[in-house]
PDB file of C-alpha atoms in Angstrom:
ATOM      1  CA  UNK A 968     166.835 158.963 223.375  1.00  0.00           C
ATOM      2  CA  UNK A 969     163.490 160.934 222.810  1.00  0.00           C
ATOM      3  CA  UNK A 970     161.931 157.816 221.761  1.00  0.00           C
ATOM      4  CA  UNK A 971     162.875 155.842 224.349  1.00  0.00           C
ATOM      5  CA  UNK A 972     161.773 158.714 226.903  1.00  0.00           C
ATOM      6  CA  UNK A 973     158.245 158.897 224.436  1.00  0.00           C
ATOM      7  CA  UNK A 974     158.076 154.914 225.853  1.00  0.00           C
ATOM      8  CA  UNK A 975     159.139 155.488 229.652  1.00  0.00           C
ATOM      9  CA  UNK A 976     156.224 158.202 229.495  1.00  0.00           C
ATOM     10  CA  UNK A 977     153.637 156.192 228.149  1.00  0.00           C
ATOM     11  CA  UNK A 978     154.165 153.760 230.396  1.00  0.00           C
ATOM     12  CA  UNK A 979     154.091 155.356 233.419  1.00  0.00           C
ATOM     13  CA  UNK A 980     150.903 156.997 232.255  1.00  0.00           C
ATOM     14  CA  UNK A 981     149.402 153.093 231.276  1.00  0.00           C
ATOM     15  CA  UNK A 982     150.450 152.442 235.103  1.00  0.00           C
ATOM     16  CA  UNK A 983     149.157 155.792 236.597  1.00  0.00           C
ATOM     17  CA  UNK A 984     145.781 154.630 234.542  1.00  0.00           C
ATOM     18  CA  UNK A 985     145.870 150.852 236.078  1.00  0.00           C
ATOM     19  CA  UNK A 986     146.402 152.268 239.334  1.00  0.00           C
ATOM     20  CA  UNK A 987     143.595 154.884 239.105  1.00  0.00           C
ATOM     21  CA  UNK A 988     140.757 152.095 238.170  1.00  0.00           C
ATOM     22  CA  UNK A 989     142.513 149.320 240.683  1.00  0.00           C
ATOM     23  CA  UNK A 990     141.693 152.125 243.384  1.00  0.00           C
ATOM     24  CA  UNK A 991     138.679 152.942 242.051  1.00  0.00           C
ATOM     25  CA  UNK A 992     136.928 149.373 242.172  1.00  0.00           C
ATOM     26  CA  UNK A 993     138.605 148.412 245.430  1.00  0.00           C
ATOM     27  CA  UNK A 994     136.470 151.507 246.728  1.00  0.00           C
ATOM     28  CA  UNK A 995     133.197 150.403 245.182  1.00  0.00           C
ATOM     29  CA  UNK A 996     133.801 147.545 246.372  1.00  0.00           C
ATOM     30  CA  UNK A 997     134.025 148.551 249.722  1.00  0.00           C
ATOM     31  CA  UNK A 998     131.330 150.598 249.301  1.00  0.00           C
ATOM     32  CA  UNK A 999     128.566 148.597 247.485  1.00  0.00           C
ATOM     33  CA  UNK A1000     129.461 146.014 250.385  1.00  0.00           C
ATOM     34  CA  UNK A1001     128.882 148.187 253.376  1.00  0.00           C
ATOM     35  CA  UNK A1002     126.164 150.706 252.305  1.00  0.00           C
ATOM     36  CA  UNK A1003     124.419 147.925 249.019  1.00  0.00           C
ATOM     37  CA  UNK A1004     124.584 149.175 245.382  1.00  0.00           C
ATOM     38  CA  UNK A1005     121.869 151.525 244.983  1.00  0.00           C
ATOM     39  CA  UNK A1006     122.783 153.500 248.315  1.00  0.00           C
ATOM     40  CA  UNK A1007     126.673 154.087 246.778  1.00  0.00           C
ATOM     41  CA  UNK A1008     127.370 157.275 245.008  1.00  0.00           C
ATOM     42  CA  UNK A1009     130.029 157.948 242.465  1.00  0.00           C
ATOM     43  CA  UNK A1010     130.948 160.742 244.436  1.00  0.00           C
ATOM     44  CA  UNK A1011     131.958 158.231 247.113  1.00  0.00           C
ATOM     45  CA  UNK A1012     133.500 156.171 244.998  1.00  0.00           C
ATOM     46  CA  UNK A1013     136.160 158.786 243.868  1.00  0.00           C
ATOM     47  CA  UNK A1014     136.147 159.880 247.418  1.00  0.00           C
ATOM     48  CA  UNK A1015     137.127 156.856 248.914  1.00  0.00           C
ATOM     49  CA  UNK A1016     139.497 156.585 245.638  1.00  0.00           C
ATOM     50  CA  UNK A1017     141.083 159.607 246.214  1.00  0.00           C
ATOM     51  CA  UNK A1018     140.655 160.697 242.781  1.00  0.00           C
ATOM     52  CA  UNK A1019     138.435 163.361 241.201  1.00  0.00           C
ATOM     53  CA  UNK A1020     134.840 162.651 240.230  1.00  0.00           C
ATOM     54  CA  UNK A1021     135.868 163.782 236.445  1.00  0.00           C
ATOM     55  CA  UNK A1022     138.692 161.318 237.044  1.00  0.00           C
ATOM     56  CA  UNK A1023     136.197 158.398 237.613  1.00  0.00           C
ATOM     57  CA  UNK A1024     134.253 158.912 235.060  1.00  0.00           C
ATOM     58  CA  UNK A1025     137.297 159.499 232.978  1.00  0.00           C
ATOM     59  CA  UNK A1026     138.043 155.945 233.351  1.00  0.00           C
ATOM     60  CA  UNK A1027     134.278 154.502 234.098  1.00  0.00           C
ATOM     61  CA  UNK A1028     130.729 155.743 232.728  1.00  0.00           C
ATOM     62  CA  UNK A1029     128.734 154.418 235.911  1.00  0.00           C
ATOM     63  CA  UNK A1030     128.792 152.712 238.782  1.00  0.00           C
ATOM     64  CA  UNK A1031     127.180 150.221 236.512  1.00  0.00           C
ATOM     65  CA  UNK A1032     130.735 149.511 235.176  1.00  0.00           C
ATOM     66  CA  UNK A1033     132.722 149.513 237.791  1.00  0.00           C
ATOM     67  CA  UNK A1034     129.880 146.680 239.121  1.00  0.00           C
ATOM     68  CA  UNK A1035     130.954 144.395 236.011  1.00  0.00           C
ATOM     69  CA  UNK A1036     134.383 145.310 236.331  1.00  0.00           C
ATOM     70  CA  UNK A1037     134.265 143.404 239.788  1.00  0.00           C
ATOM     71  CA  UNK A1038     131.978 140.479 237.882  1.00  0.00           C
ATOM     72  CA  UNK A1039     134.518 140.181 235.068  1.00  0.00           C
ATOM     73  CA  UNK A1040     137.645 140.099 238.116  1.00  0.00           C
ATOM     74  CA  UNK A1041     135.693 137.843 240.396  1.00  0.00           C
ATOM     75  CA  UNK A1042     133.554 135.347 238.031  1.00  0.00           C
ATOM     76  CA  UNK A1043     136.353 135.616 235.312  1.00  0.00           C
ATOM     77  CA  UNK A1044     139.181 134.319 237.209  1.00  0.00           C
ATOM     78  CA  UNK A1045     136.800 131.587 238.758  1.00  0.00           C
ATOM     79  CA  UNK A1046     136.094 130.059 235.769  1.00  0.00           C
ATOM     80  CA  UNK A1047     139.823 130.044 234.857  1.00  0.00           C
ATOM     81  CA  UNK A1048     140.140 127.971 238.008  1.00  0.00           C
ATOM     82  CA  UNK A1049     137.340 125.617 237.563  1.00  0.00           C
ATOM     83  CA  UNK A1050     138.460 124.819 234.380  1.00  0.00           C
ATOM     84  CA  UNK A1051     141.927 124.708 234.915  1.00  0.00           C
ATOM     85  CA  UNK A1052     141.561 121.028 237.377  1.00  0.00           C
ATOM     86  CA  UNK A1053     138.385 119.419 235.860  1.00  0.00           C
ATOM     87  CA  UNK A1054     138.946 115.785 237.183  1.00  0.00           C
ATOM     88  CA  UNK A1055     139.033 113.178 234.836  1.00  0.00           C
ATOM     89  CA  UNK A1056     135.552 111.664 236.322  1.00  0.00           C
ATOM     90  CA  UNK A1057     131.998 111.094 235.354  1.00  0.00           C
ATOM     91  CA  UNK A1058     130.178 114.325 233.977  1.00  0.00           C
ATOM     92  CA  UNK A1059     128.062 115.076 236.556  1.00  0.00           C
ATOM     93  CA  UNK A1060     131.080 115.105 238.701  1.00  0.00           C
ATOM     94  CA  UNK A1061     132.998 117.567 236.562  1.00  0.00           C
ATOM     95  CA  UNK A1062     129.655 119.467 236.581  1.00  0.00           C
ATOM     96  CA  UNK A1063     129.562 119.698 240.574  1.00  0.00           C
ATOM     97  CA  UNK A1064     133.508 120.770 240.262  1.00  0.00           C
ATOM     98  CA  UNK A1065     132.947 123.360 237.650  1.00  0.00           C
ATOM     99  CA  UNK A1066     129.830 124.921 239.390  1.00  0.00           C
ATOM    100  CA  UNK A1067     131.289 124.434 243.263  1.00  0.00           C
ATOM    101  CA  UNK A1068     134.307 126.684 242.814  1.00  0.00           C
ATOM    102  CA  UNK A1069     131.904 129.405 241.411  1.00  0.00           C
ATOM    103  CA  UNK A1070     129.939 128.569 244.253  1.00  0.00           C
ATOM    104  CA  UNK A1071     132.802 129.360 246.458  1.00  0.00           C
ATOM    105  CA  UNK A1072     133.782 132.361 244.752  1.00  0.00           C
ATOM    106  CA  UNK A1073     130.200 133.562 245.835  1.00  0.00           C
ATOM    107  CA  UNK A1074     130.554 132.214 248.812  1.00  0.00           C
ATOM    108  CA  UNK A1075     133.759 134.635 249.372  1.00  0.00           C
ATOM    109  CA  UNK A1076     131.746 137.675 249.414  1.00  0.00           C
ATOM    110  CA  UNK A1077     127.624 136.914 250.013  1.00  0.00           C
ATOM    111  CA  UNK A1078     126.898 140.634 249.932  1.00  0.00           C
ATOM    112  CA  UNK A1079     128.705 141.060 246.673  1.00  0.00           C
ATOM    113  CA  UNK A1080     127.399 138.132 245.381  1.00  0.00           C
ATOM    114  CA  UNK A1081     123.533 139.128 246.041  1.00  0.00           C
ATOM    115  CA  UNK A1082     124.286 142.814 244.035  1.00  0.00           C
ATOM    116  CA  UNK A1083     125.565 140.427 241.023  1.00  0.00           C
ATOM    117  CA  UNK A1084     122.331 138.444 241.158  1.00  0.00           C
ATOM    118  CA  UNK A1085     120.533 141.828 241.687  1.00  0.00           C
ATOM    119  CA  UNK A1086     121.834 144.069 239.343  1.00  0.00           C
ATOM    120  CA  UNK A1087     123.474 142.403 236.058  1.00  0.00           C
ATOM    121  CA  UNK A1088     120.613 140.587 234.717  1.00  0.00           C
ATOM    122  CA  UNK A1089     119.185 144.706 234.033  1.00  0.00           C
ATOM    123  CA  UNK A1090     123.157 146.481 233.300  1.00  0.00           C
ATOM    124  CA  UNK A1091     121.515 148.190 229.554  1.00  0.00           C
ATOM    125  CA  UNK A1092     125.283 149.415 227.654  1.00  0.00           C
ATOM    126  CA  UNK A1093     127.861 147.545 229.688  1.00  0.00           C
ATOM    127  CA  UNK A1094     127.218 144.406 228.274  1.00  0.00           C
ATOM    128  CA  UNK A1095     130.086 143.713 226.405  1.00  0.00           C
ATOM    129  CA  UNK A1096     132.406 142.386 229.105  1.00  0.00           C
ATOM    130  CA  UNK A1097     129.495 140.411 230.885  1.00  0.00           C
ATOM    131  CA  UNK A1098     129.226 138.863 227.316  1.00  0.00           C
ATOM    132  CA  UNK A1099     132.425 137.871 227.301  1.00  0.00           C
ATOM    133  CA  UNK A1100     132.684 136.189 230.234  1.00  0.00           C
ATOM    134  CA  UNK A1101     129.530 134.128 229.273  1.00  0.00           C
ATOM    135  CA  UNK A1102     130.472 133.167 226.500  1.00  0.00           C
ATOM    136  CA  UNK A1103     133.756 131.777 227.416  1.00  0.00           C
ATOM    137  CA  UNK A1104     132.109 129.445 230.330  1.00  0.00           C
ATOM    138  CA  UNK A1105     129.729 128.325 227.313  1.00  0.00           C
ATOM    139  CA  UNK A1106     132.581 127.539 225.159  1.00  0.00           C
ATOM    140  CA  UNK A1107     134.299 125.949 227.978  1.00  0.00           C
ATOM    141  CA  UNK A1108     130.840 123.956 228.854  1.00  0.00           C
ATOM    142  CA  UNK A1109     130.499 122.975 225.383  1.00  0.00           C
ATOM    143  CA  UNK A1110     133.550 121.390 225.376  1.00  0.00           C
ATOM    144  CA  UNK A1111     133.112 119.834 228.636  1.00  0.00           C
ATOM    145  CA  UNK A1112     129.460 118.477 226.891  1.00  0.00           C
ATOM    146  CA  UNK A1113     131.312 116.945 223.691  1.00  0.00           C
ATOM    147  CA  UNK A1114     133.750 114.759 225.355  1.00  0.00           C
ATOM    148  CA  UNK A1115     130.959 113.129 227.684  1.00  0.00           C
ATOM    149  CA  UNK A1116     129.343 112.371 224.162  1.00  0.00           C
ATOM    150  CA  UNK A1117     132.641 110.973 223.321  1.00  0.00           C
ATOM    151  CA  UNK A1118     132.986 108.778 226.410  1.00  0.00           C
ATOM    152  CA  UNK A1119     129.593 107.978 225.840  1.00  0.00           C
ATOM    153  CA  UNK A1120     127.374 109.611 228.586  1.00  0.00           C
ATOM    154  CA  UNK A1121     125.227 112.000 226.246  1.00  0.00           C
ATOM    155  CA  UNK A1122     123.585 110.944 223.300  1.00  0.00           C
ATOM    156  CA  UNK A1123     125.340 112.479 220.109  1.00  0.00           C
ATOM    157  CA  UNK A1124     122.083 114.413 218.928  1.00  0.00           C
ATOM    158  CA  UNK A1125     121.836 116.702 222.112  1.00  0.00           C
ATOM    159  CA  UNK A1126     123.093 120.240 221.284  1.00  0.00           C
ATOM    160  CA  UNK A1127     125.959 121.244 223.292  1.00  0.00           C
ATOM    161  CA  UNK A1128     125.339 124.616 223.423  1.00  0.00           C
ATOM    162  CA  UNK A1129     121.342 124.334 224.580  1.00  0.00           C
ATOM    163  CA  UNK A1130     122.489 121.911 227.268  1.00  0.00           C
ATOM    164  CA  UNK A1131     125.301 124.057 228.559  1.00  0.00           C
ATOM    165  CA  UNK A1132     122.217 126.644 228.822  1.00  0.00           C
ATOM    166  CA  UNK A1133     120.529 124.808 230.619  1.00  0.00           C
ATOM    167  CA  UNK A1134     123.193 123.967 232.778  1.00  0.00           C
ATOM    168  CA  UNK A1135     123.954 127.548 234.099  1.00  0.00           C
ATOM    169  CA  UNK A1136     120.451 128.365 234.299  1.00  0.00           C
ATOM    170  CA  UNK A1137     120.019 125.440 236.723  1.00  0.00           C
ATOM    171  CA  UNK A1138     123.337 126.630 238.331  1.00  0.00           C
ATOM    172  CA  UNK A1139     122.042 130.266 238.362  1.00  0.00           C
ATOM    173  CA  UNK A1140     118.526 129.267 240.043  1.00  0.00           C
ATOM    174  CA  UNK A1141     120.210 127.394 242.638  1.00  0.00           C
ATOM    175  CA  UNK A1142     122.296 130.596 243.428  1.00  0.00           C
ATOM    176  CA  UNK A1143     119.562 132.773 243.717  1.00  0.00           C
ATOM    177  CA  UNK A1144     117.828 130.398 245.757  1.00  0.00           C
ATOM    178  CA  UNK A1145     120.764 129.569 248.004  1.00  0.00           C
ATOM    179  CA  UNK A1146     121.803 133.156 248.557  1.00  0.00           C
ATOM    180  CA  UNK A1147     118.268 134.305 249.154  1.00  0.00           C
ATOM    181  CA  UNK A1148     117.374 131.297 251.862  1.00  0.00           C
ATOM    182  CA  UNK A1149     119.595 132.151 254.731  1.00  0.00           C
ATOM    183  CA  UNK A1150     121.647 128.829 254.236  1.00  0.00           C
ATOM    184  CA  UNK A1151     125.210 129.486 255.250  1.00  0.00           C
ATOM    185  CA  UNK A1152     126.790 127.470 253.014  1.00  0.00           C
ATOM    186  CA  UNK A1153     125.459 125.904 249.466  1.00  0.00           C
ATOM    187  CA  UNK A1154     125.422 122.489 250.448  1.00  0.00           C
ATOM    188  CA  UNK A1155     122.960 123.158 253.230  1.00  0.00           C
ATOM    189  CA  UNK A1156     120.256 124.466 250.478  1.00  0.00           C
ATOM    190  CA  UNK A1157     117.878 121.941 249.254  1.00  0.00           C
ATOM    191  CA  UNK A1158     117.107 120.936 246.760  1.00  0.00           C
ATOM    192  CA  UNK A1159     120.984 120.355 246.774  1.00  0.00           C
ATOM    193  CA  UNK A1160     122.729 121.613 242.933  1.00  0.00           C
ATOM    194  CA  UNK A1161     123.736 118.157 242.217  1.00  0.00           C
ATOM    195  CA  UNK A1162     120.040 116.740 242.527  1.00  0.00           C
ATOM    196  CA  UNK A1163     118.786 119.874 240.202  1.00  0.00           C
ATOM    197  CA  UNK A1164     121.787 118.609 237.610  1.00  0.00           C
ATOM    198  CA  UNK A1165     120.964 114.946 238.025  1.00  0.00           C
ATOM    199  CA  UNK A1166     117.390 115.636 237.118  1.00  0.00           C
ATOM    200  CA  UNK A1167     118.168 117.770 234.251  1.00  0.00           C
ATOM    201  CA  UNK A1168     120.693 114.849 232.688  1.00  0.00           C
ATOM    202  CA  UNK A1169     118.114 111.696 233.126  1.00  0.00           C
ATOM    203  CA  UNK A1170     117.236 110.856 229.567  1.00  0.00           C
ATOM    204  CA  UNK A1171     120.008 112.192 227.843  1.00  0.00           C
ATOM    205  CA  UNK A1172     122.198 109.354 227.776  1.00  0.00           C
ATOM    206  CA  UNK A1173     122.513 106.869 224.330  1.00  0.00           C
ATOM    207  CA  UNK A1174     120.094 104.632 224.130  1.00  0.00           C
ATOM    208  CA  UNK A1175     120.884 100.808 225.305  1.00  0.00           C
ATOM    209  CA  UNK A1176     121.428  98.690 222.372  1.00  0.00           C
ATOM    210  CA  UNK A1177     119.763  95.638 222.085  1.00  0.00           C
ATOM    211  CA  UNK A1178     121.635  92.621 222.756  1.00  0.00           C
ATOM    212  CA  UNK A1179     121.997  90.770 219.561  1.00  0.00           C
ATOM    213  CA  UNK A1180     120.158  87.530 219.872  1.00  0.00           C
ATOM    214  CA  UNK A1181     122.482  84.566 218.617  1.00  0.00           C
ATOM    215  CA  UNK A1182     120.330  82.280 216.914  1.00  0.00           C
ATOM    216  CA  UNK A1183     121.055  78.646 217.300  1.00  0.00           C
ATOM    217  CA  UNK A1184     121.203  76.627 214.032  1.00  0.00           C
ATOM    218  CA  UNK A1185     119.794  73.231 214.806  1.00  0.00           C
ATOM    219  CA  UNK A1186     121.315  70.177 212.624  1.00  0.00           C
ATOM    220  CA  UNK A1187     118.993  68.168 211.976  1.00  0.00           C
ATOM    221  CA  UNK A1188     120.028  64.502 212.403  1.00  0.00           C
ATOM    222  CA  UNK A1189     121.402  62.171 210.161  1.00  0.00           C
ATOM    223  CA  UNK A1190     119.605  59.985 208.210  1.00  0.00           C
ATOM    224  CA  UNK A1191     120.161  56.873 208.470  1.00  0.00           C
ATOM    225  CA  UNK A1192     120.817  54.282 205.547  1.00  0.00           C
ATOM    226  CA  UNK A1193     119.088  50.957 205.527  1.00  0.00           C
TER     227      UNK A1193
END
């Protein structure tokens, strides 16, 4: 009985702990969208949370990591989607699906979206879970990248992982741009992502082989006998 009482405990506290930092980035999230991220104290924060300050930072160092809490939620799950319903289509296609429900993810919340663009590219010591995020759209890119090699789109000697570099940089550049213009919506920005894509994928398909030229044999005619 004391163990299983030992377990009951230690859950509750797990959930009292989930609750705490669910509360805790729904109010900087609030926050960082109605004031902007450098205006938001922590103090608010746990205000608005209804927790201590020593509470917050009991469960986050900054504001800096509640910030890629929200990227890891928001960008996290959106990759899970995109990847989740690639069509079976050409690459580029799959491209402007991958990249298009990210857009829309950004899309959700332009204010938040703009404090990502802001403010990750500098977070120094909370890098780990940004990392991790990256690095599983890479993988997921990579893979993407290998089997339009296999279908024959890509020449073999491209490196995946460069490309898929590439790929979100393009991608990334064409957020900026798009949340910095004014446009409402992504597909009003121009250059448009799908033109920036196309131009970065010209060249990289296999080369055309030759036909093989069928060479006729000529028979010579017969001779004939006197």
């Amino acid at each position: 009985m004391a163990a299983a009482g030992v377990i009951v405990e230690l859950g509750r506290a797990e959930r009292n702990k989930r609750d705490k930092r669910a509360r805790l980035i729904r109010a900087a999230r609030k926050l960082f969208q109605a004031k902007g991220f450098e205006a938001t104290t922590t103090s608010e924060i746990a205000e608005l949370a209804d927790v201590a300050k020593g509470t917050l930072f009991f469960h986050v160092k900054s504001k800096e990591a509640l910030l890629v809490m929200m990227f890891q939620e928001d960008v996290g799950r959106a990759i899970e989607r995109a990847f989740a319903k690639v069509p079976k289509a050409p690459f580029i296609e799959q491209l402007i699906h991958v990249f298009g429900v990210m857009l829309k993810q950004n899309q959700r919340d332009l204010e938040l979206a703009r404090i990502f663009v802001r403010e990750l590219a500098f977070v120094r010591g909370e890098r780990h879970s940004i990392d991790m995020v990256m690095e599983d759209l890479f993988g997921k890119l990579s893979a993407l990248i290998e089997s339009a090699k296999d279908r024959g789109e890509i020449a073999r000697d491209i490196d995946s992982a460069r490309l898929g570099s590439n790929l979100f940089a393009l991608y990334f550049s064409f957020l900026t741009l798009w949340l910095g213009s004014g446009a409402p919506s992504p597909e009003t920005h121009r250059p448009s992502l799908r033109e920036m894509f196309e131009l970065q994928l010209l060249g990289l398909s296999p080369p055309t082989q030759p036909a093989s030229r069928t060479r006729k044999r000529k028979h010579s005619a017969p001779r004939q006998t006197s």
